[in-house]
Short mmCIF file of C-alpha atoms in Angstrom, two decimals:
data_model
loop_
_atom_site.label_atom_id
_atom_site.label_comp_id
_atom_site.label_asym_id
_atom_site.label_seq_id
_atom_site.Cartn_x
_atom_site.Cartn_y
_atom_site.Cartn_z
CA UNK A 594 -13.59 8.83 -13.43
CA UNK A 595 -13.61 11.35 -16.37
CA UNK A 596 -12.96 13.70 -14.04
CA UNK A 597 -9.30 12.44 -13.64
CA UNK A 598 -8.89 13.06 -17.22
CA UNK A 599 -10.95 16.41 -18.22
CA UNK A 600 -7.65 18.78 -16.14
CA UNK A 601 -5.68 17.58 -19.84
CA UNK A 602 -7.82 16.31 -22.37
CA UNK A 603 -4.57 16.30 -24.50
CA UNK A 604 -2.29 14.39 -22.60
CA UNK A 605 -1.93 10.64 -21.83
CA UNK A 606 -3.76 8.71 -19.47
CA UNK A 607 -3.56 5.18 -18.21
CA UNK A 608 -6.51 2.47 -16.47
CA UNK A 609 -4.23 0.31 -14.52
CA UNK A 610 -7.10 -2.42 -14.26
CA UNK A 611 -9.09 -2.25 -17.65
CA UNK A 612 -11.20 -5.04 -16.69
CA UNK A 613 -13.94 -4.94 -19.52
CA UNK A 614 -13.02 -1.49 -20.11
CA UNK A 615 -15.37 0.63 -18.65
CA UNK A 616 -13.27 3.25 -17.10
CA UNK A 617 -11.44 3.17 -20.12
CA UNK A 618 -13.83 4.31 -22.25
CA UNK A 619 -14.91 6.95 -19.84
CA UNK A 620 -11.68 8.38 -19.46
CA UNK A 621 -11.08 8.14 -23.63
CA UNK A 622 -14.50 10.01 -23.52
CA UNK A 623 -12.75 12.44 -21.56
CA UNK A 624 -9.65 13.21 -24.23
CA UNK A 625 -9.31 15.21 -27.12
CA UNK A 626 -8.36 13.88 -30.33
CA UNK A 627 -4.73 14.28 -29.42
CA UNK A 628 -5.10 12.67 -26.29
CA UNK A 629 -3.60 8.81 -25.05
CA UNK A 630 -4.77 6.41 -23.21
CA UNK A 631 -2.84 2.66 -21.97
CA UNK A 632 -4.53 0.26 -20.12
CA UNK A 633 -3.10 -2.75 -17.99
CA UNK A 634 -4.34 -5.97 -17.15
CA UNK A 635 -3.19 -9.32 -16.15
CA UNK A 636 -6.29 -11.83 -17.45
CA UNK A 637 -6.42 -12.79 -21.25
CA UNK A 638 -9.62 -12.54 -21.45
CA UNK A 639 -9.38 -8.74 -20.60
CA UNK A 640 -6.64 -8.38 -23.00
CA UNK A 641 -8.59 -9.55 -25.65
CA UNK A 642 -11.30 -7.50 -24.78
CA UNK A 643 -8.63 -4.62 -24.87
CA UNK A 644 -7.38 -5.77 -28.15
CA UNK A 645 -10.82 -5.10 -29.89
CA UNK A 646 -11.18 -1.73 -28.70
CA UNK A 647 -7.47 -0.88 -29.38
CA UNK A 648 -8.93 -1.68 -33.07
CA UNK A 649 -11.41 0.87 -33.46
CA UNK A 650 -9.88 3.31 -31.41
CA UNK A 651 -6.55 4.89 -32.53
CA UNK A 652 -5.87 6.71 -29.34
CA UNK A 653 -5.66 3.10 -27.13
CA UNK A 654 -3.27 0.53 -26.19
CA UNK A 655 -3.85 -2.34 -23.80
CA UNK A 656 -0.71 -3.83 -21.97
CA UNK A 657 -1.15 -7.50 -20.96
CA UNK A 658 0.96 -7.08 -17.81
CA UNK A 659 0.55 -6.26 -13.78
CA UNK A 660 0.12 -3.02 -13.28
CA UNK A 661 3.10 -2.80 -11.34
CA UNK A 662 5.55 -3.10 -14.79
CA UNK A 663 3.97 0.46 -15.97
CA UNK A 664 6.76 2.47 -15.75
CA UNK A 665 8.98 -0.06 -17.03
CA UNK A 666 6.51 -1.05 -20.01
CA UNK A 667 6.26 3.15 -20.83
CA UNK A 668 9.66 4.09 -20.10
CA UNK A 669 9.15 7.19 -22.63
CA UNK A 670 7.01 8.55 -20.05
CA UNK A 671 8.91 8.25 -16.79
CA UNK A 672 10.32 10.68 -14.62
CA UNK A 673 13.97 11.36 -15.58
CA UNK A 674 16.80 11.56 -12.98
CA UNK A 675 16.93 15.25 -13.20
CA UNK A 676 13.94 15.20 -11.61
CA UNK A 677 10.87 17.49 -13.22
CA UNK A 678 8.12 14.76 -13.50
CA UNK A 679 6.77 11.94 -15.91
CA UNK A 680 4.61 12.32 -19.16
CA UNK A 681 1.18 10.98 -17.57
CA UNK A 682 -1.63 13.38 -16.70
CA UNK A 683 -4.03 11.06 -14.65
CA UNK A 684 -3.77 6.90 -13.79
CA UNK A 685 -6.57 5.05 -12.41
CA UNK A 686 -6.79 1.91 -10.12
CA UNK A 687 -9.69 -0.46 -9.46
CA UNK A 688 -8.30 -2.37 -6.57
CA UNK A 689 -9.43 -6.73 -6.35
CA UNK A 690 -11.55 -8.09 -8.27
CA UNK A 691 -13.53 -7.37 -11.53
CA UNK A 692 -17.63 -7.90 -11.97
CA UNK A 693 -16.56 -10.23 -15.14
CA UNK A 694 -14.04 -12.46 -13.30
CA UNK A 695 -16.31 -12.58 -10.19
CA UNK A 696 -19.44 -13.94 -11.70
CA UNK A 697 -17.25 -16.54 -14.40
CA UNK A 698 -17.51 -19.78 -13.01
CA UNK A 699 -14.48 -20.98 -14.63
CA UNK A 700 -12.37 -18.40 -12.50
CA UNK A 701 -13.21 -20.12 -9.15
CA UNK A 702 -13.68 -16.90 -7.56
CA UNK A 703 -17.14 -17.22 -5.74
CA UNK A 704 -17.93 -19.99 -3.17
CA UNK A 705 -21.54 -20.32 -4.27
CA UNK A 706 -20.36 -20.95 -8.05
CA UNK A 707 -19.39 -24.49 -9.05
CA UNK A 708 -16.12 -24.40 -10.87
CA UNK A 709 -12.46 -25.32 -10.70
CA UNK A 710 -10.55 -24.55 -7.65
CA UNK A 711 -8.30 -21.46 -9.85
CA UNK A 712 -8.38 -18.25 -8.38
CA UNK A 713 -5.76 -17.07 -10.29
CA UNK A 714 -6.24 -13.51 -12.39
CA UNK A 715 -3.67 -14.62 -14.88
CA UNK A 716 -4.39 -18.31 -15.36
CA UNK A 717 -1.28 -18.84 -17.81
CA UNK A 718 0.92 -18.56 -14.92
CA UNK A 719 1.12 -19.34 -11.41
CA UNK A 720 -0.40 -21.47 -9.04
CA UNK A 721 -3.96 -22.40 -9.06
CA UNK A 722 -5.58 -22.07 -5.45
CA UNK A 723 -5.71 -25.86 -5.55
CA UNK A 724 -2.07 -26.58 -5.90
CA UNK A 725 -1.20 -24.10 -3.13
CA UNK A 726 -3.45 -26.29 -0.29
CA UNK A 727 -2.16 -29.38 -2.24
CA UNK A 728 1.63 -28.48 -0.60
CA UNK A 729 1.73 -25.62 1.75
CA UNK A 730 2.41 -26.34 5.35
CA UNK A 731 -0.38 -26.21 7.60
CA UNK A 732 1.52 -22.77 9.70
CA UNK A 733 1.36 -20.87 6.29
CA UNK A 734 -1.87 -22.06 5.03
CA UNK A 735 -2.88 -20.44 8.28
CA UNK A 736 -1.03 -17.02 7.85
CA UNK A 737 -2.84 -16.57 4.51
CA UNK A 738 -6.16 -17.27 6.12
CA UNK A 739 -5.49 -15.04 8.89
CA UNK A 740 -3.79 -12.10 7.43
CA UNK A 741 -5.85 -11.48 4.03
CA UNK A 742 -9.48 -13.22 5.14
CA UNK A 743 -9.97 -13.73 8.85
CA UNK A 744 -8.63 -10.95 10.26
CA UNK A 745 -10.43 -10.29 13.16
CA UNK A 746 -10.84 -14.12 13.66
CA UNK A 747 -7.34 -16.48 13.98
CA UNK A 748 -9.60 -19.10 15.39
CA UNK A 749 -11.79 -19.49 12.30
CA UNK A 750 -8.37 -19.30 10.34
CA UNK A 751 -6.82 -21.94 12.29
CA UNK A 752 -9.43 -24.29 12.43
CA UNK A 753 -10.42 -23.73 8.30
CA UNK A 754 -6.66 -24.33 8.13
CA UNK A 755 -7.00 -27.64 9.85
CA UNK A 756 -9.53 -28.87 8.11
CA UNK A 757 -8.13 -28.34 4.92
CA UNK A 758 -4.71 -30.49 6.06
CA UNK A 759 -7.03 -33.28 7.14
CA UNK A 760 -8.81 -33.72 3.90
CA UNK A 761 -5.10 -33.33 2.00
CA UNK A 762 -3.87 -36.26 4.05
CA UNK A 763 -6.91 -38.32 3.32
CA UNK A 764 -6.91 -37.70 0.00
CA UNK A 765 -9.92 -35.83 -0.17
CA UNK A 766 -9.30 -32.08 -0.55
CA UNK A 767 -11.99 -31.05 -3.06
CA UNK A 768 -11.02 -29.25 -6.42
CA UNK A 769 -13.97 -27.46 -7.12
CA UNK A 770 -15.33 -24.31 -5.56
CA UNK A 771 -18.62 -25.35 -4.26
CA UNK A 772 -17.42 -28.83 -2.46
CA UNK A 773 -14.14 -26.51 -0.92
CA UNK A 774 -16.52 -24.31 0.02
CA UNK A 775 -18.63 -26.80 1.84
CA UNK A 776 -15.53 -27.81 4.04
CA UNK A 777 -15.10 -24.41 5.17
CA UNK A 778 -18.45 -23.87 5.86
CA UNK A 779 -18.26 -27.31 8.24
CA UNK A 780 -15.01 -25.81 9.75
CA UNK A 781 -15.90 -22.65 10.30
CA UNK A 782 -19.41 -22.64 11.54
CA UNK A 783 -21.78 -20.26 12.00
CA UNK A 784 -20.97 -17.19 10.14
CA UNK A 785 -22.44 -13.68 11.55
CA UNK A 786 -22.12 -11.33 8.97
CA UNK A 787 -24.85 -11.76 5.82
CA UNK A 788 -22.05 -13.31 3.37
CA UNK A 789 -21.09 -17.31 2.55
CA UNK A 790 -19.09 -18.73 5.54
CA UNK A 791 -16.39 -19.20 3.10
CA UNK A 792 -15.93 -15.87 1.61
CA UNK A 793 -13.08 -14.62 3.42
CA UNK A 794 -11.04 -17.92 2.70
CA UNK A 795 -11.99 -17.09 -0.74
CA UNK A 796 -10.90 -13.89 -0.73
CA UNK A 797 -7.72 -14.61 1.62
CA UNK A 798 -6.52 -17.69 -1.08
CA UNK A 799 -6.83 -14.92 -4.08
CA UNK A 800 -5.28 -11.88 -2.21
CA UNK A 801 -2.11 -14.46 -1.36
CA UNK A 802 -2.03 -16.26 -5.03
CA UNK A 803 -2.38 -13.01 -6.92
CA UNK A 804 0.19 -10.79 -4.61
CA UNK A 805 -2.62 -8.15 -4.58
CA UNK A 806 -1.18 -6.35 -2.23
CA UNK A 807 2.12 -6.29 -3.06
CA UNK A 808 1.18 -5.44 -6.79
CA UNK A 809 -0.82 -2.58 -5.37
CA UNK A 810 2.40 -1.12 -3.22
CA UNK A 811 4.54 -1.31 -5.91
CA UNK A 812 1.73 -0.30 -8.92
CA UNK A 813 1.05 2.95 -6.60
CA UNK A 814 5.11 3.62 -6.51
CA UNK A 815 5.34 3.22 -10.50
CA UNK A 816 2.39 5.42 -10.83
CA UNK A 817 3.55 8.14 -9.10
CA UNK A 818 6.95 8.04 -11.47
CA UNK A 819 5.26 8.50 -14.17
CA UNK A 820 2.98 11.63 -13.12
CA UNK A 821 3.55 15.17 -14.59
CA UNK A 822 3.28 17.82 -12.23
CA UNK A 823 -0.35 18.41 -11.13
CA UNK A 824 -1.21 14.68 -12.74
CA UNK A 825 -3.79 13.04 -10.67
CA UNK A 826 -3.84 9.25 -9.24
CA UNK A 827 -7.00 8.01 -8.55
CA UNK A 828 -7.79 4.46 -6.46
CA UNK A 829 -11.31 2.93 -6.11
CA UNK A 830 -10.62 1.07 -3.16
CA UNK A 831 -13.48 -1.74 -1.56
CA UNK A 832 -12.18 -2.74 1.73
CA UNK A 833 -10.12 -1.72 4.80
CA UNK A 834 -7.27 -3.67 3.75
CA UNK A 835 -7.18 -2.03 0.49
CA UNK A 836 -7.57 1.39 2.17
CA UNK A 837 -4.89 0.91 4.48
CA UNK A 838 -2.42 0.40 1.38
CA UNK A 839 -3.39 3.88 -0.13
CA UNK A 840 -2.89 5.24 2.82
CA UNK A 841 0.21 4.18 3.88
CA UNK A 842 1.45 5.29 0.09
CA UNK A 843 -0.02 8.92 0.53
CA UNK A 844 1.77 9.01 3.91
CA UNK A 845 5.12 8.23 2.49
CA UNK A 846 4.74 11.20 -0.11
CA UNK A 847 2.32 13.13 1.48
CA UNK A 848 3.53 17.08 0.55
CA UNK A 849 3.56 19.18 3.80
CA UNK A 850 0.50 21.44 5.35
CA UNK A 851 1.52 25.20 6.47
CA UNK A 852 -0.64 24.80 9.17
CA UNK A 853 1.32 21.72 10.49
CA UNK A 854 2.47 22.10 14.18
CA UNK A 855 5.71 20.41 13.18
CA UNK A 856 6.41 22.63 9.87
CA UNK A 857 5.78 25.71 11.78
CA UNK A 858 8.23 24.83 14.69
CA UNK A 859 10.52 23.40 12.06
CA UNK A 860 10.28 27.11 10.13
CA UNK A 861 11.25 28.71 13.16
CA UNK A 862 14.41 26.83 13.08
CA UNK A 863 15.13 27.85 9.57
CA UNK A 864 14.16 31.70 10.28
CA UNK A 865 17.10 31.73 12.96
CA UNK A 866 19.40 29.62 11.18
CA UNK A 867 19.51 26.59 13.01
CA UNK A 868 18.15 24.27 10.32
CA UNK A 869 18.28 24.24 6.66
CA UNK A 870 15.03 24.67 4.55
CA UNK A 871 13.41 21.80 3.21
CA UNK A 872 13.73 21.22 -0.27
CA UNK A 873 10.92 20.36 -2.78
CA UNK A 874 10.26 17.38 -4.75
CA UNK A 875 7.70 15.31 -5.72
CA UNK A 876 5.00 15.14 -3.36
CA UNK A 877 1.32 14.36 -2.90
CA UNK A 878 -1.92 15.77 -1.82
CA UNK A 879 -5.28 13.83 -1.14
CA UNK A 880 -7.55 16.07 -3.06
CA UNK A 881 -10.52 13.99 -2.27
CA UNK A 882 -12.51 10.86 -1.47
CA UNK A 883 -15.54 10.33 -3.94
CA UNK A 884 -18.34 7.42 -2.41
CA UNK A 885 -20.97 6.65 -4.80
CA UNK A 886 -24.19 8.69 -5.39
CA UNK A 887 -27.86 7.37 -4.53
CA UNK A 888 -28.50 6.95 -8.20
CA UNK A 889 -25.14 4.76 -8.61
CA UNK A 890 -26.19 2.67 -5.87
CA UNK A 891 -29.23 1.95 -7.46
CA UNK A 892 -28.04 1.30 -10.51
CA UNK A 893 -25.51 -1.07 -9.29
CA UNK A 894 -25.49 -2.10 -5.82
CA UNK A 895 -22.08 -3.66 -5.90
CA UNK A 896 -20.54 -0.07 -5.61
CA UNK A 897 -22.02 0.49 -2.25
CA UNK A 898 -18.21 -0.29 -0.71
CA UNK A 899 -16.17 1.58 -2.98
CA UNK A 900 -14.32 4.17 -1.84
CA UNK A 901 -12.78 6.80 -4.98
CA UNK A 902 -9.34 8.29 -3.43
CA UNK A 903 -7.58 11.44 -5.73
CA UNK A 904 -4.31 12.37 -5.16
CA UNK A 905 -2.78 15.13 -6.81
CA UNK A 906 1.27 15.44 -7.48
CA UNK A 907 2.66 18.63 -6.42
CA UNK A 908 6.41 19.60 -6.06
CA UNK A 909 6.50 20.60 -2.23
CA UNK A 910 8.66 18.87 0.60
CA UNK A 911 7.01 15.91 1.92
CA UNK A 912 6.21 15.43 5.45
CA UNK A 913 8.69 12.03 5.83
CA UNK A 914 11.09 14.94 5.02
CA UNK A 915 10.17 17.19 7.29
CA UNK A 916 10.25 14.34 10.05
CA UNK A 917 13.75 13.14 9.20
CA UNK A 918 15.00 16.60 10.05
CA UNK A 919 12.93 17.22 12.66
CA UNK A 920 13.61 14.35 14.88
CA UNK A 921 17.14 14.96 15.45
CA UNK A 922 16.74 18.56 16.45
CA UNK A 923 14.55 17.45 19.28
CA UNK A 924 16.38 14.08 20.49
CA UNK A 925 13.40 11.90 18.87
CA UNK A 926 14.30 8.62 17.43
CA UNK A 927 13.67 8.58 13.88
CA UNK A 928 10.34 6.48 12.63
CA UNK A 929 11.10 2.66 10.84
CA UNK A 930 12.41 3.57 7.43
CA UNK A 931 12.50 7.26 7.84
CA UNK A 932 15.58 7.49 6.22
CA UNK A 933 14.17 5.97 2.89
CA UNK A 934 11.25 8.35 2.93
CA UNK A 935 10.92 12.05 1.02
CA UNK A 936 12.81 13.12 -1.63
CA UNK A 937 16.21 14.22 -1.07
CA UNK A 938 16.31 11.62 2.47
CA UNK A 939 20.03 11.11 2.00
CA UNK A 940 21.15 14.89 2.74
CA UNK A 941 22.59 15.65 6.26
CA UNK A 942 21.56 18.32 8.68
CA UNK A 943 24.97 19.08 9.75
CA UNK A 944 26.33 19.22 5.65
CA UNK A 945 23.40 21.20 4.48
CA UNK A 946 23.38 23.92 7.71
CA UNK A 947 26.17 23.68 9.73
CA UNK A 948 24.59 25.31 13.05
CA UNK A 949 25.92 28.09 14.29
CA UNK A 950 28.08 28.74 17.65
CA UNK A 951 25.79 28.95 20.45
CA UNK A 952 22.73 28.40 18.33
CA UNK A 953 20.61 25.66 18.95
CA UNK A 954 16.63 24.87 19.62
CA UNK A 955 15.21 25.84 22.94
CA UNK A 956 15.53 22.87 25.18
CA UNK A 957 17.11 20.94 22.88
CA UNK A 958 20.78 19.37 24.40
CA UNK A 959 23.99 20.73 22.44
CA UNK A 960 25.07 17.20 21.99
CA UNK A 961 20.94 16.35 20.08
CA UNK A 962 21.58 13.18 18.49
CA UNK A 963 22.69 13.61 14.46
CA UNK A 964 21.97 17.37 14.98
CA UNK A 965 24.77 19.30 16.71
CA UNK A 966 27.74 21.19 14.80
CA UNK A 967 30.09 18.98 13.30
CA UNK A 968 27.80 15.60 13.98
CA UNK A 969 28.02 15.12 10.61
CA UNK A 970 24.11 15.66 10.36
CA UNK A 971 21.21 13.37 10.02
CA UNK A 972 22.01 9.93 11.73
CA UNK A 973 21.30 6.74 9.74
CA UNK A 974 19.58 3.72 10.69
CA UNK A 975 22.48 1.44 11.86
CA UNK A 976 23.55 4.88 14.22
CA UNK A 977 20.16 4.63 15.70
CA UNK A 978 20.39 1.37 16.60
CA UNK A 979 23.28 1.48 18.33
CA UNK A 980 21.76 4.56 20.15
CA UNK A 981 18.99 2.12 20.91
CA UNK A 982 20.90 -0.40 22.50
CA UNK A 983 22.95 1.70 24.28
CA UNK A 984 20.06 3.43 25.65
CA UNK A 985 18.85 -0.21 26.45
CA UNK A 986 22.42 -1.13 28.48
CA UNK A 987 22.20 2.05 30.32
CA UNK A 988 18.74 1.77 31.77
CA UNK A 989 19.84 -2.51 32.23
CA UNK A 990 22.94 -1.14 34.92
CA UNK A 991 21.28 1.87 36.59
CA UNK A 992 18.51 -1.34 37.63
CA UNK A 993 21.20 -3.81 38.23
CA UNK A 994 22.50 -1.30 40.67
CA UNK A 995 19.35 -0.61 42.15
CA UNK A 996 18.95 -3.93 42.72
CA UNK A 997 22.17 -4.17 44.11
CA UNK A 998 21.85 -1.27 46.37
CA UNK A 999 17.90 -2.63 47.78
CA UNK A 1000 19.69 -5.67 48.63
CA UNK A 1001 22.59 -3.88 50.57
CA UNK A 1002 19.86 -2.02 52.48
CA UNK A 1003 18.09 -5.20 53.62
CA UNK A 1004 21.13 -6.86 54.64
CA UNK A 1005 21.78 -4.24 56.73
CA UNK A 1006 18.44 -3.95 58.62
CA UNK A 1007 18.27 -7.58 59.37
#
């Protein structure tokens, strides 16, 4: 962790999740005297945690609010619309759930614990996990399950689902953790991995009540506003699900590779003048993935699933760039969204380099899709729809008369 802030001991530095402010103190450790560091977090508790070491230590400031308001809470240190980067040097996530929350019985949070049905990281707000079953409808009850716990099991979604609407309509669903618990255990069954049968309900009920991974989609995207050039993001990550979102958020800005099979054919273009060059902005680079060491795992065995991601800001085009120019020049429908994606998406290949007589790709048709001379340039997403469906009625006739003809034919031999 301090090594996301030791690259500018002098700068400022934010913990998205301060928990009990462990990483904080490691990444004030980190800072010169003239260094900064903000912390977020969305439980009171936390914040009042925060609020004593904000006390002895001049250099930190705890925020009681989702990570996801950063930029908007430090607007002194976001990006400006000329571009050039934020004020922040390094920000650091710890994705779900803290140690402290986790083993509070109060919070609800584990199945083996006996305590109110919460679930809830900010408890001043919201609903409690308890009022949600109270009044969902069974289908969405069922979603939740299904899409943030039993993933790789809609029957044991479905049928926890059940049960809980047949204990609501008798009047029995239980408010406490360890008798809700119980009920899924009953519903569910035998359980094959070595965790309670009710875990992943657990976990599903928080991920849904808490927006987790919303939050985290739109924390990463104020993050990355706020980084200077060559600031550093890092996320500790603890499950696939989790993973998945960094991922997809490093796609979306990840800077473009030289050695890229795409960039290099791309290049070529450029070199002969058929395409403009791709401009830089503000793009990523994974500069690694930390697991813990043998001695961490010893020392605490709950870090055996966490998963340290760094990614660097650089100014450099960004791959979703690279593919929204790309496409076109080789007749390639453009990917969901592409046109939201890279900096500088809403330029047009035919304004930016109109192509020149006679000059086009090899094997690519004069009339490429958004590409040609005088097209206009880079076609948007209601153009490619149409192209879709059009491409949709074409192939629907040529097999109508197909049909048509097959039919003639038999007509004819009998």
């Amino acid at each position: 962790v301090a090594r996301l802030a030791q690259p500018s001991p002098d700068g400022v530095v934010v913990d998205a999740t301060y928990g009990r402010g462990g990483h904080t103190r490691g990444m004030i450790a980190a800072l010169s005297a003239r260094g900064v560091c903000h912390a977020f977090d969305m439980d009171a508790e936390a914040v009042t945690d925060g609020k004593a070491l904000a006390a002895e230590e001049r250099r930190f400031t705890i925020h009681h609010a989702p990570f996801s308001r950063m930029a908007a809470t430090l607007p002194h240190l976001a990006e400006t619309p000329s571009g050039g980067g934020g004020g922040v040097a390094a920000i650091l996530f710890d994705l779900g759930i803290s140690s402290p929350q986790f083993d509070e019985a109060h919070r609800g949070f584990r199945p083996e614990a006996d305590g109110p049905l919460d679930l809830r990281f900010d408890q001043s707000r919201g609903q409690t996990a308890h009022e949600f079953l109270s009044t969902a409808p069974r289908a969405e009850i069922t979603r939740v399950l299904r899409s943030f716990g039993e993933t790789s099991d809609g029957a044991a979604a479905q049928r926890v689902a059940d049960a809980i609407v047949l204990a609501r309509q008798d009047g029995a669903l239980p408010s406490r953790t360890k008798e809700f618990a119980a009920l899924v255990a009953r519903a569910k069954g035998c359980e094959y991995q070595a965790m309670h049968p009710a875990k992943l309900t657990f976990q599903a009920l928080r991920v849904h009540l808490n927006d987790e991974f919303g939050e985290c989609s739109r924390g990463l995207e104020a993050a990355r506003s706020l980084l200077c050039p060559g600031g550093r993001i890092g996320v500790i990550t603890w499950k696939h699900s989790e993973c998945a979102l960094v991922v997809d958020f490093f796609r979306r800005h990840e800077a473009v590779r030289d050695e890229m099979p795409q960039a290099r054919w791309y290049q070529a273009q450029v070199t002969a003048g058929r395409a403009p060059p791709l401009q830089p902005g503000a793009a990523l680079v994974m500069e690694a993935t930390v697991r813990p060491s043998a001695a961490e795992l010893q020392a605490n065995s709950r870090s055996r699933s966490a998963v340290l991601h760094i990614m660097k800001r650089v100014e450099a085009p960004t791959v979703a760039e690279l593919e929204r120019r790309l496409y076109p020049l080789l007749q390639w429908p453009l990917p969901e969204g592409a046109g939201g994606h890279g900096e500088g998406a809403g330029g047009a290949l035919g304004e930016a380099c109109p192509a020149k007589k006679g000059h086009r790709p090899k094997g690519v048709a004069k009339e490429a899709r958004g590409g040609g001379a005088g097209s206009g340039g880079g076609i948007s997403k209601k153009e490619e729809r149409e192209q879709r469906r059009a491409r949709k009625e074409k192939k629907m006739k040529k097999a109508a008369k197909k049909a048509k003809n097959e039919k003639g034919s038999i007509v004819m031999m009998t």
